[in-house]
mmCIF file of C-alpha atoms and ligand atoms in Angstrom:
data_model
loop_
_atom_site.group_PDB
_atom_site.id
_atom_site.type_symbol
_atom_site.label_atom_id
_atom_site.label_comp_id
_atom_site.label_asym_id
_atom_site.label_seq_id
_atom_site.Cartn_x
_atom_site.Cartn_y
_atom_site.Cartn_z
ATOM 1 C CA MET F 1206 44.525 79.980 75.619
ATOM 2 C CA PHE F 1207 46.094 76.416 76.727
ATOM 3 C CA MET F 1208 46.765 73.908 74.773
ATOM 4 C CA ALA F 1209 47.596 71.015 77.281
ATOM 5 C CA LEU F 1210 51.044 69.046 76.096
ATOM 6 C CA LYS F 1211 49.915 65.695 74.684
ATOM 7 C CA LYS F 1212 53.545 63.898 73.003
ATOM 8 C CA VAL F 1213 56.515 66.828 72.104
ATOM 9 C CA LEU F 1214 60.053 65.803 70.526
ATOM 10 C CA VAL F 1215 62.357 68.143 72.519
ATOM 11 C CA THR F 1216 65.517 68.113 69.982
ATOM 12 C CA GLY F 1217 68.880 68.071 71.685
ATOM 13 C CA GLY F 1218 66.760 66.590 74.417
ATOM 14 C CA ALA F 1219 69.792 64.676 76.598
ATOM 15 C CA GLY F 1220 71.695 68.452 76.492
ATOM 16 C CA PHE F 1221 71.081 70.733 80.389
ATOM 17 C CA ILE F 1222 68.190 73.000 79.155
ATOM 18 C CA GLY F 1223 66.899 70.297 77.196
ATOM 19 C CA SER F 1224 67.271 67.247 79.767
ATOM 20 C CA HIS F 1225 65.368 69.858 82.066
ATOM 21 C CA LEU F 1226 62.515 71.005 80.055
ATOM 22 C CA CYS F 1227 61.898 66.602 78.952
ATOM 23 C CA GLU F 1228 62.008 65.997 82.800
ATOM 24 C CA SER F 1229 59.109 68.701 82.984
ATOM 25 C CA LEU F 1230 57.535 67.833 80.718
ATOM 26 C CA LEU F 1231 57.103 63.921 81.926
ATOM 27 C CA SER F 1232 55.819 65.878 85.492
ATOM 28 C CA ARG F 1233 53.330 66.806 83.888
ATOM 29 C CA GLY F 1234 52.958 63.836 82.541
ATOM 30 C CA VAL F 1235 53.445 64.685 78.200
ATOM 31 C CA GLU F 1236 54.991 61.839 76.448
ATOM 32 C CA VAL F 1237 58.815 62.797 75.451
ATOM 33 C CA VAL F 1238 60.892 61.561 72.959
ATOM 34 C CA CYS F 1239 64.378 63.524 73.471
ATOM 35 C CA LEU F 1240 66.259 63.396 70.062
ATOM 36 C CA ASP F 1241 69.959 64.261 70.739
ATOM 37 C CA ASN F 1242 73.148 62.786 69.080
ATOM 38 C CA LEU F 1243 74.929 63.097 71.914
ATOM 39 C CA VAL F 1244 77.534 65.706 70.678
ATOM 40 C CA THR F 1245 77.821 68.221 73.862
ATOM 41 C CA GLY F 1246 74.245 66.242 75.952
ATOM 42 C CA SER F 1247 74.919 63.456 77.600
ATOM 43 C CA GLN F 1248 72.845 60.077 78.483
ATOM 44 C CA ARG F 1249 73.736 60.860 81.983
ATOM 45 C CA ASN F 1250 71.807 63.646 81.832
ATOM 46 C CA ILE F 1251 68.495 61.447 80.599
ATOM 47 C CA ALA F 1252 69.589 58.640 82.457
ATOM 48 C CA HIS F 1253 67.025 58.324 85.360
ATOM 49 C CA PHE F 1254 64.047 58.990 82.874
ATOM 50 C CA THR F 1255 64.923 56.354 80.463
ATOM 51 C CA GLY F 1256 62.166 53.439 82.891
ATOM 52 C CA ASN F 1257 59.870 56.288 82.742
ATOM 53 C CA ASP F 1258 57.541 54.764 79.545
ATOM 54 C CA LYS F 1259 56.079 58.106 78.450
ATOM 55 C CA PHE F 1260 60.259 58.372 77.891
ATOM 56 C CA SER F 1261 62.021 57.594 74.613
ATOM 57 C CA PHE F 1262 65.566 58.581 73.434
ATOM 58 C CA VAL F 1263 66.496 58.820 69.562
ATOM 59 C CA ASN F 1264 70.567 59.033 69.245
ATOM 60 C CA THR F 1265 70.718 61.153 65.966
ATOM 61 C CA THR F 1266 71.879 64.544 64.050
ATOM 62 C CA THR F 1267 68.987 66.402 62.943
ATOM 63 C CA CYS F 1268 71.330 68.205 60.248
ATOM 64 C CA GLN F 1269 69.943 65.287 58.583
ATOM 65 C CA LYS F 1270 66.239 64.417 57.426
ATOM 66 C CA PHE F 1271 65.082 61.956 60.589
ATOM 67 C CA ASP F 1272 61.880 60.417 60.571
ATOM 68 C CA LEU F 1273 59.885 59.411 63.711
ATOM 69 C CA GLU F 1274 56.186 57.741 64.426
ATOM 70 C CA ASP F 1275 53.158 59.921 64.641
ATOM 71 C CA GLY F 1276 51.666 62.109 67.391
ATOM 72 C CA PHE F 1277 53.322 64.482 68.364
ATOM 73 C CA ASP F 1278 51.291 68.287 68.739
ATOM 74 C CA THR F 1279 54.689 70.123 69.568
ATOM 75 C CA VAL F 1280 58.823 70.356 68.557
ATOM 76 C CA PHE F 1281 60.718 71.836 70.991
ATOM 77 C CA HIS F 1282 63.627 72.801 69.371
ATOM 78 C CA LEU F 1283 67.288 72.977 71.639
ATOM 79 C CA ALA F 1284 69.366 71.243 69.334
ATOM 80 C CA SER F 1285 72.734 73.153 69.736
ATOM 81 C CA PRO F 1286 76.385 73.652 71.546
ATOM 82 C CA ALA F 1287 76.053 76.845 73.243
ATOM 83 C CA SER F 1288 78.994 77.216 74.658
ATOM 84 C CA PRO F 1289 81.779 79.778 73.477
ATOM 85 C CA VAL F 1290 84.716 77.582 74.417
ATOM 86 C CA ASP F 1291 82.728 75.246 71.221
ATOM 87 C CA PHE F 1292 82.077 78.155 69.694
ATOM 88 C CA HIS F 1293 86.857 78.134 68.519
ATOM 89 C CA ARG F 1294 85.965 73.710 68.305
ATOM 90 C CA ILE F 1295 82.875 73.093 66.300
ATOM 91 C CA PRO F 1296 81.536 76.525 64.306
ATOM 92 C CA VAL F 1297 81.498 74.245 61.632
ATOM 93 C CA GLU F 1298 79.156 71.234 63.438
ATOM 94 C CA ILE F 1299 77.193 74.569 64.986
ATOM 95 C CA LEU F 1300 76.095 76.516 62.122
ATOM 96 C CA LEU F 1301 74.762 73.012 60.580
ATOM 97 C CA ALA F 1302 73.031 72.648 63.319
ATOM 98 C CA ASN F 1303 71.363 75.688 63.482
ATOM 99 C CA THR F 1304 70.615 75.611 59.762
ATOM 100 C CA ALA F 1305 69.849 72.225 58.244
ATOM 101 C CA GLY F 1306 69.420 71.180 61.708
ATOM 102 C CA THR F 1307 66.299 73.737 62.397
ATOM 103 C CA TYR F 1308 65.577 73.431 58.346
ATOM 104 C CA ASN F 1309 64.962 69.912 59.750
ATOM 105 C CA ALA F 1310 62.848 70.166 63.039
ATOM 106 C CA LEU F 1311 60.525 72.767 60.851
ATOM 107 C CA ALA F 1312 59.630 70.329 58.198
ATOM 108 C CA PHE F 1313 59.643 67.554 60.078
ATOM 109 C CA ALA F 1314 56.821 70.131 62.366
ATOM 110 C CA LYS F 1315 55.154 70.785 58.944
ATOM 111 C CA GLU F 1316 54.842 67.607 57.958
ATOM 112 C CA ARG F 1317 52.938 66.792 61.585
ATOM 113 C CA GLY F 1318 51.300 69.903 61.860
ATOM 114 C CA ALA F 1319 52.918 70.248 64.657
ATOM 115 C CA ARG F 1320 53.955 73.395 66.994
ATOM 116 C CA PHE F 1321 57.622 74.207 67.104
ATOM 117 C CA VAL F 1322 59.530 75.921 69.584
ATOM 118 C CA LEU F 1323 62.744 77.424 68.687
ATOM 119 C CA ALA F 1324 65.571 77.380 71.555
ATOM 120 C CA GLY F 1325 66.844 80.660 70.275
ATOM 121 C CA SER F 1326 69.228 83.091 71.929
ATOM 122 C CA SER F 1327 69.536 86.521 73.595
ATOM 123 C CA GLU F 1328 72.957 86.679 71.348
ATOM 124 C CA ALA F 1329 71.192 87.414 68.970
ATOM 125 C CA TYR F 1330 71.331 90.885 70.007
ATOM 126 C CA GLY F 1331 75.410 90.293 70.381
ATOM 127 C CA ASP F 1332 76.817 92.935 71.916
ATOM 128 C CA PRO F 1333 73.357 95.008 72.253
ATOM 129 C CA LEU F 1334 73.246 98.659 70.979
ATOM 130 C CA HIS F 1335 70.258 99.262 73.545
ATOM 131 C CA HIS F 1336 70.371 98.291 77.718
ATOM 132 C CA PRO F 1337 67.603 96.625 78.958
ATOM 133 C CA GLN F 1338 67.585 94.431 75.371
ATOM 134 C CA LYS F 1339 63.527 94.565 74.150
ATOM 135 C CA GLU F 1340 62.226 92.200 71.475
ATOM 136 C CA GLU F 1341 62.499 94.981 68.562
ATOM 137 C CA HIS F 1342 66.810 95.565 68.606
ATOM 138 C CA TRP F 1343 67.586 94.451 65.835
ATOM 139 C CA GLY F 1344 70.895 93.322 67.519
ATOM 140 C CA ASN F 1345 74.590 94.651 66.748
ATOM 141 C CA VAL F 1346 76.771 91.100 65.658
ATOM 142 C CA ASN F 1347 80.093 90.668 64.027
ATOM 143 C CA PRO F 1348 78.782 88.485 60.878
ATOM 144 C CA ASN F 1349 82.446 87.352 60.609
ATOM 145 C CA GLY F 1350 83.601 87.331 64.231
ATOM 146 C CA VAL F 1351 84.520 84.061 66.616
ATOM 147 C CA ARG F 1352 81.544 84.145 67.931
ATOM 148 C CA SER F 1353 79.607 84.313 64.472
ATOM 149 C CA CYS F 1354 78.460 80.579 64.281
ATOM 150 C CA TYR F 1355 76.845 80.599 67.132
ATOM 151 C CA ASP F 1356 75.077 84.528 66.925
ATOM 152 C CA GLU F 1357 74.135 83.939 62.709
ATOM 153 C CA GLY F 1358 73.642 80.781 63.298
ATOM 154 C CA LYS F 1359 70.720 81.557 65.815
ATOM 155 C CA ARG F 1360 69.507 84.552 63.905
ATOM 156 C CA VAL F 1361 69.451 82.327 60.684
ATOM 157 C CA SER F 1362 67.008 79.954 63.273
ATOM 158 C CA GLU F 1363 64.771 82.685 63.961
ATOM 159 C CA ALA F 1364 64.902 83.473 60.204
ATOM 160 C CA MET F 1365 64.310 79.436 58.970
ATOM 161 C CA THR F 1366 61.045 79.349 61.802
ATOM 162 C CA MET F 1367 59.801 83.031 60.766
ATOM 163 C CA ALA F 1368 60.005 81.396 56.922
ATOM 164 C CA PHE F 1369 58.284 78.635 57.511
ATOM 165 C CA HIS F 1370 55.530 80.355 59.474
ATOM 166 C CA ARG F 1371 54.778 82.808 56.595
ATOM 167 C CA LYS F 1372 55.144 80.584 53.811
ATOM 168 C CA TYR F 1373 53.210 77.154 55.174
ATOM 169 C CA GLY F 1374 51.496 78.744 58.507
ATOM 170 C CA VAL F 1375 53.776 76.192 61.060
ATOM 171 C CA ASP F 1376 52.687 77.258 64.531
ATOM 172 C CA THR F 1377 56.509 78.868 65.589
ATOM 173 C CA ARG F 1378 57.130 80.212 68.684
ATOM 174 C CA ILE F 1379 60.228 81.524 69.487
ATOM 175 C CA ALA F 1380 62.185 82.411 72.821
ATOM 176 C CA ARG F 1381 65.171 84.642 72.586
ATOM 177 C CA ILE F 1382 66.414 82.721 76.215
ATOM 178 C CA PHE F 1383 69.610 84.527 78.224
ATOM 179 C CA ASN F 1384 72.261 83.159 80.381
ATOM 180 C CA THR F 1385 70.645 80.286 82.394
ATOM 181 C CA TYR F 1386 72.424 78.139 84.431
ATOM 182 C CA GLY F 1387 71.893 74.907 86.836
ATOM 183 C CA PRO F 1388 72.970 71.482 88.042
ATOM 184 C CA ARG F 1389 73.984 69.545 84.579
ATOM 185 C CA MET F 1390 76.133 72.323 83.382
ATOM 186 C CA ARG F 1391 78.916 70.241 82.060
ATOM 187 C CA LYS F 1392 81.788 71.039 84.156
ATOM 188 C CA ASP F 1393 84.309 71.195 81.413
ATOM 189 C CA ASP F 1394 81.559 73.849 79.332
ATOM 190 C CA GLY F 1395 83.640 76.938 79.601
ATOM 191 C CA ARG F 1396 80.838 79.032 80.330
ATOM 192 C CA VAL F 1397 81.609 81.994 83.903
ATOM 193 C CA ILE F 1398 79.234 79.735 86.248
ATOM 194 C CA PRO F 1399 80.377 75.388 85.329
ATOM 195 C CA ASN F 1400 83.968 77.460 85.517
ATOM 196 C CA LEU F 1401 83.269 79.263 88.813
ATOM 197 C CA MET F 1402 81.801 76.639 89.944
ATOM 198 C CA THR F 1403 84.085 74.197 89.435
ATOM 199 C CA GLN F 1404 87.501 76.463 90.154
ATOM 200 C CA ALA F 1405 85.713 77.187 94.223
ATOM 201 C CA VAL F 1406 85.175 73.372 94.081
ATOM 202 C CA LYS F 1407 88.893 72.514 93.406
ATOM 203 C CA GLY F 1408 89.980 75.436 95.019
ATOM 204 C CA GLU F 1409 91.479 76.931 92.827
ATOM 205 C CA PRO F 1410 91.651 80.198 90.856
ATOM 206 C CA LEU F 1411 88.355 82.182 90.752
ATOM 207 C CA THR F 1412 89.049 83.055 86.312
ATOM 208 C CA VAL F 1413 87.892 86.323 85.836
ATOM 209 C CA HIS F 1414 87.659 87.658 82.305
ATOM 210 C CA GLY F 1415 89.052 91.277 81.897
ATOM 211 C CA ASP F 1416 88.296 93.851 84.780
ATOM 212 C CA GLY F 1417 84.949 91.895 85.337
ATOM 213 C CA LYS F 1418 82.598 94.501 84.640
ATOM 214 C CA GLN F 1419 81.512 93.325 81.670
ATOM 215 C CA THR F 1420 77.438 91.987 82.962
ATOM 216 C CA ARG F 1421 74.888 89.051 82.714
ATOM 217 C CA SER F 1422 71.609 88.570 83.996
ATOM 218 C CA PHE F 1423 71.484 84.393 84.821
ATOM 219 C CA CYS F 1424 68.015 82.603 85.151
ATOM 220 C CA PHE F 1425 67.879 79.449 87.197
ATOM 221 C CA VAL F 1426 67.131 76.552 84.490
ATOM 222 C CA SER F 1427 63.259 75.351 86.383
ATOM 223 C CA ASP F 1428 61.810 79.498 85.861
ATOM 224 C CA LEU F 1429 63.257 78.766 81.801
ATOM 225 C CA VAL F 1430 61.765 75.712 81.437
ATOM 226 C CA ASP F 1431 58.383 77.164 83.030
ATOM 227 C CA GLY F 1432 58.902 79.865 79.950
ATOM 228 C CA LEU F 1433 59.758 77.806 77.187
ATOM 229 C CA VAL F 1434 57.078 75.118 78.619
ATOM 230 C CA ARG F 1435 54.463 78.392 78.619
ATOM 231 C CA LEU F 1436 55.423 79.216 75.359
ATOM 232 C CA GLY F 1437 54.813 75.965 74.136
ATOM 233 C CA GLU F 1438 50.777 75.939 75.620
ATOM 234 C CA ALA F 1439 50.463 79.218 74.378
ATOM 235 C CA ASP F 1440 47.515 79.071 72.270
ATOM 236 C CA HIS F 1441 47.404 83.412 71.332
ATOM 237 C CA VAL F 1442 51.709 83.229 70.360
ATOM 238 C CA ARG F 1443 51.652 82.155 66.963
ATOM 239 C CA GLY F 1444 54.419 83.482 65.353
ATOM 240 C CA GLY F 1445 56.229 85.148 68.829
ATOM 241 C CA LEU F 1446 59.259 85.599 69.663
ATOM 242 C CA PHE F 1447 60.227 86.313 73.566
ATOM 243 C CA ASN F 1448 63.112 87.699 75.642
ATOM 244 C CA LEU F 1449 63.222 84.597 78.494
ATOM 245 C CA GLY F 1450 65.659 85.279 81.218
ATOM 246 C CA ASN F 1451 65.932 86.786 84.649
ATOM 247 C CA PRO F 1452 66.591 90.552 84.392
ATOM 248 C CA HIS F 1453 68.315 90.040 87.660
ATOM 249 C CA GLU F 1454 71.938 92.305 85.931
ATOM 250 C CA MET F 1455 75.382 91.404 87.502
ATOM 251 C CA THR F 1456 78.478 92.683 87.123
ATOM 252 C CA ILE F 1457 80.821 89.375 86.927
ATOM 253 C CA LEU F 1458 83.053 90.458 89.452
ATOM 254 C CA GLU F 1459 79.965 90.381 91.497
ATOM 255 C CA ALA F 1460 79.282 86.353 89.954
ATOM 256 C CA ALA F 1461 82.519 85.684 91.248
ATOM 257 C CA ASN F 1462 82.553 87.304 94.880
ATOM 258 C CA LEU F 1463 78.775 85.532 95.621
ATOM 259 C CA VAL F 1464 80.487 82.118 93.959
ATOM 260 C CA LYS F 1465 83.307 82.919 96.183
ATOM 261 C CA ARG F 1466 80.982 83.351 99.605
ATOM 262 C CA LEU F 1467 78.756 81.249 98.826
ATOM 263 C CA SER F 1468 80.629 78.559 98.761
ATOM 264 C CA GLY F 1469 83.095 79.186 101.224
ATOM 265 C CA THR F 1470 86.381 78.630 99.157
ATOM 266 C CA ARG F 1471 89.410 79.878 100.085
ATOM 267 C CA SER F 1472 90.167 80.482 96.094
ATOM 268 C CA GLU F 1473 91.487 84.515 94.900
ATOM 269 C CA ILE F 1474 90.254 86.074 92.335
ATOM 270 C CA VAL F 1475 92.461 86.199 88.983
ATOM 271 C CA PHE F 1476 91.399 88.141 86.328
ATOM 272 C CA THR F 1477 92.612 86.851 82.380
ATOM 273 C CA GLY F 1478 92.406 88.011 78.779
ATOM 274 C CA ARG F 1479 88.860 88.905 78.547
ATOM 275 C CA PRO F 1480 87.725 86.459 74.513
ATOM 276 C CA GLU F 1481 86.971 88.836 71.608
ATOM 277 C CA ASP F 1482 83.373 89.783 70.968
ATOM 278 C CA ASP F 1483 82.159 89.826 73.862
ATOM 279 C CA PRO F 1484 78.984 91.859 74.576
ATOM 280 C CA ALA F 1485 79.506 94.381 77.343
ATOM 281 C CA ARG F 1486 76.375 94.349 78.685
ATOM 282 C CA ARG F 1487 73.228 91.704 78.556
ATOM 283 C CA GLN F 1488 69.531 92.060 79.918
ATOM 284 C CA PRO F 1489 66.764 90.986 79.259
ATOM 285 C CA ASP F 1490 63.360 93.407 79.034
ATOM 286 C CA ILE F 1491 61.013 90.622 79.717
ATOM 287 C CA SER F 1492 57.790 91.995 79.897
ATOM 288 C CA LYS F 1493 56.413 91.139 76.782
ATOM 289 C CA ALA F 1494 56.663 87.541 78.326
ATOM 290 C CA ARG F 1495 55.023 88.601 81.654
ATOM 291 C CA ASN F 1496 51.753 90.361 80.063
ATOM 292 C CA MET F 1497 51.622 87.347 77.554
ATOM 293 C CA LEU F 1498 52.485 84.070 78.448
ATOM 294 C CA GLY F 1499 52.223 85.152 83.033
ATOM 295 C CA TRP F 1500 55.604 84.354 82.868
ATOM 296 C CA GLU F 1501 58.295 85.692 84.944
ATOM 297 C CA PRO F 1502 61.438 84.135 86.848
ATOM 298 C CA HIS F 1503 61.006 83.524 90.834
ATOM 299 C CA VAL F 1504 64.499 81.372 92.078
ATOM 300 C CA HIS F 1505 66.585 84.087 93.726
ATOM 301 C CA VAL F 1506 69.932 84.566 92.423
ATOM 302 C CA GLU F 1507 71.422 83.700 96.146
ATOM 303 C CA ASP F 1508 69.227 80.272 96.354
ATOM 304 C CA GLY F 1509 69.619 79.069 92.980
ATOM 305 C CA PHE F 1510 73.721 79.520 93.013
ATOM 306 C CA ARG F 1511 73.256 77.593 96.320
ATOM 307 C CA GLN F 1512 71.735 75.202 94.274
ATOM 308 C CA THR F 1513 74.099 75.008 91.442
ATOM 309 C CA ILE F 1514 77.244 74.397 93.776
ATOM 310 C CA ASP F 1515 76.326 72.137 95.712
ATOM 311 C CA TRP F 1516 75.594 70.255 92.217
ATOM 312 C CA PHE F 1517 79.265 70.765 91.413
ATOM 313 C CA ARG F 1518 80.166 69.488 94.315
ATOM 314 C CA GLY F 1519 78.468 66.199 93.831
ATOM 315 C CA VAL F 1520 80.592 65.885 90.154
ATOM 316 C CA VAL F 1521 83.833 67.119 90.730
ATOM 317 C CA LYS F 1522 86.709 65.107 91.802
HETATM 318 N N1 UDP J 663 83.833 84.526 81.893
HETATM 319 C C1 UDP J 663 84.785 84.841 82.703
HETATM 320 N N2 UDP J 663 85.542 83.406 83.178
HETATM 321 C C2 UDP J 663 85.230 82.462 82.855
HETATM 322 C C3 UDP J 663 84.094 81.760 81.730
HETATM 323 C C4 UDP J 663 83.674 83.210 81.163
HETATM 324 O O1 UDP J 663 85.114 86.136 83.435
HETATM 325 O O2 UDP J 663 86.194 81.501 83.957
HETATM 326 C C5 UDP J 663 82.969 86.070 81.140
HETATM 327 C C6 UDP J 663 83.788 85.624 80.098
HETATM 328 O O3 UDP J 663 84.162 86.192 79.177
HETATM 329 C C7 UDP J 663 81.722 87.067 80.166
HETATM 330 C C8 UDP J 663 80.947 86.587 80.411
HETATM 331 O O4 UDP J 663 81.817 85.740 81.923
HETATM 332 O O5 UDP J 663 82.441 88.271 79.800
HETATM 333 C C9 UDP J 663 79.786 85.414 80.347
HETATM 334 O O6 UDP J 663 80.402 84.353 79.619
HETATM 335 P P1 UDP J 663 80.133 83.219 79.279
HETATM 336 O O7 UDP J 663 81.002 81.911 78.558
HETATM 337 O O8 UDP J 663 78.796 82.224 80.753
HETATM 338 O O9 UDP J 663 78.964 83.173 78.075
HETATM 339 P P2 UDP J 663 78.128 84.202 77.622
HETATM 340 O O10 UDP J 663 77.267 84.722 78.420
HETATM 341 O O11 UDP J 663 79.873 85.156 76.947
HETATM 342 O O12 UDP J 663 77.928 83.541 76.153
#
């Protein structure tokens, strides 16, 4: 029912989630090749396992055809910038990573007869019309708005994955990843968790966009990685699509207050402008992953926030 992974390719392996995935696979004795062009990933994220002889790093882009040695049983395709700040900074690169990049990663998996796990996104739901979000929801996405490079990029990544599955029989699986947080997020990443925690540690005002009533459901990175690994290992989910995230929903104002309390900061909360097309609510329905993968998150938001605040204390000067 579950295949033991032996040798995997992780594209985007030097990024936040990617580096935790590499680490988890290495701890299980899996050989890992990490491919990353370091556009948002960092060698710091993988520095502590570069001495491991089961790990190797290839500095290249997925946007051009790449060639590697033989023997891969699985490709985890995570390579893509993912922060709303990047949507403004490098929108064309994001679209290329999710079109050409996903094509090249799938072509590699097809050529090698490897399984393919796509890191898709809850952004496929856009500003969702149903709550909580089930995999059947087709989404409510502005196709040319400021988030479209990522939303539509992830949607075309899904379409590309299913086309390779249907046309060429590639053994694919798609994860729709909801908001994930933890150590190794970039402090200048611009997302709400790094922003609030960096601000708290520095004693600067905590910025809440709009009235802070919009919601997100935050998943600690170790839980998310456990879901991705199960998705790669499970034999019975060929062509499948799964929400992966923590269903614990909270408003952004609640998240800010929690950061304030757990960090002990004296910083005040300030309300600033809300970005265009910002989704109002987001909460995964994870029944399918529970039933078919036996997966669910275990890290309580207070524990996860504490660990992440501690990590930001170490990196914020
Ligand atoms: N947000 C906020 N303060 C910040 C950064 C973000 O209130 O300093 C809000 C943002 O407008 C959104 C939510 O927090 O409503 C989550 O934003 P994030 O950029 O983390 O990711 P998203 O889920 O939108 O992709």
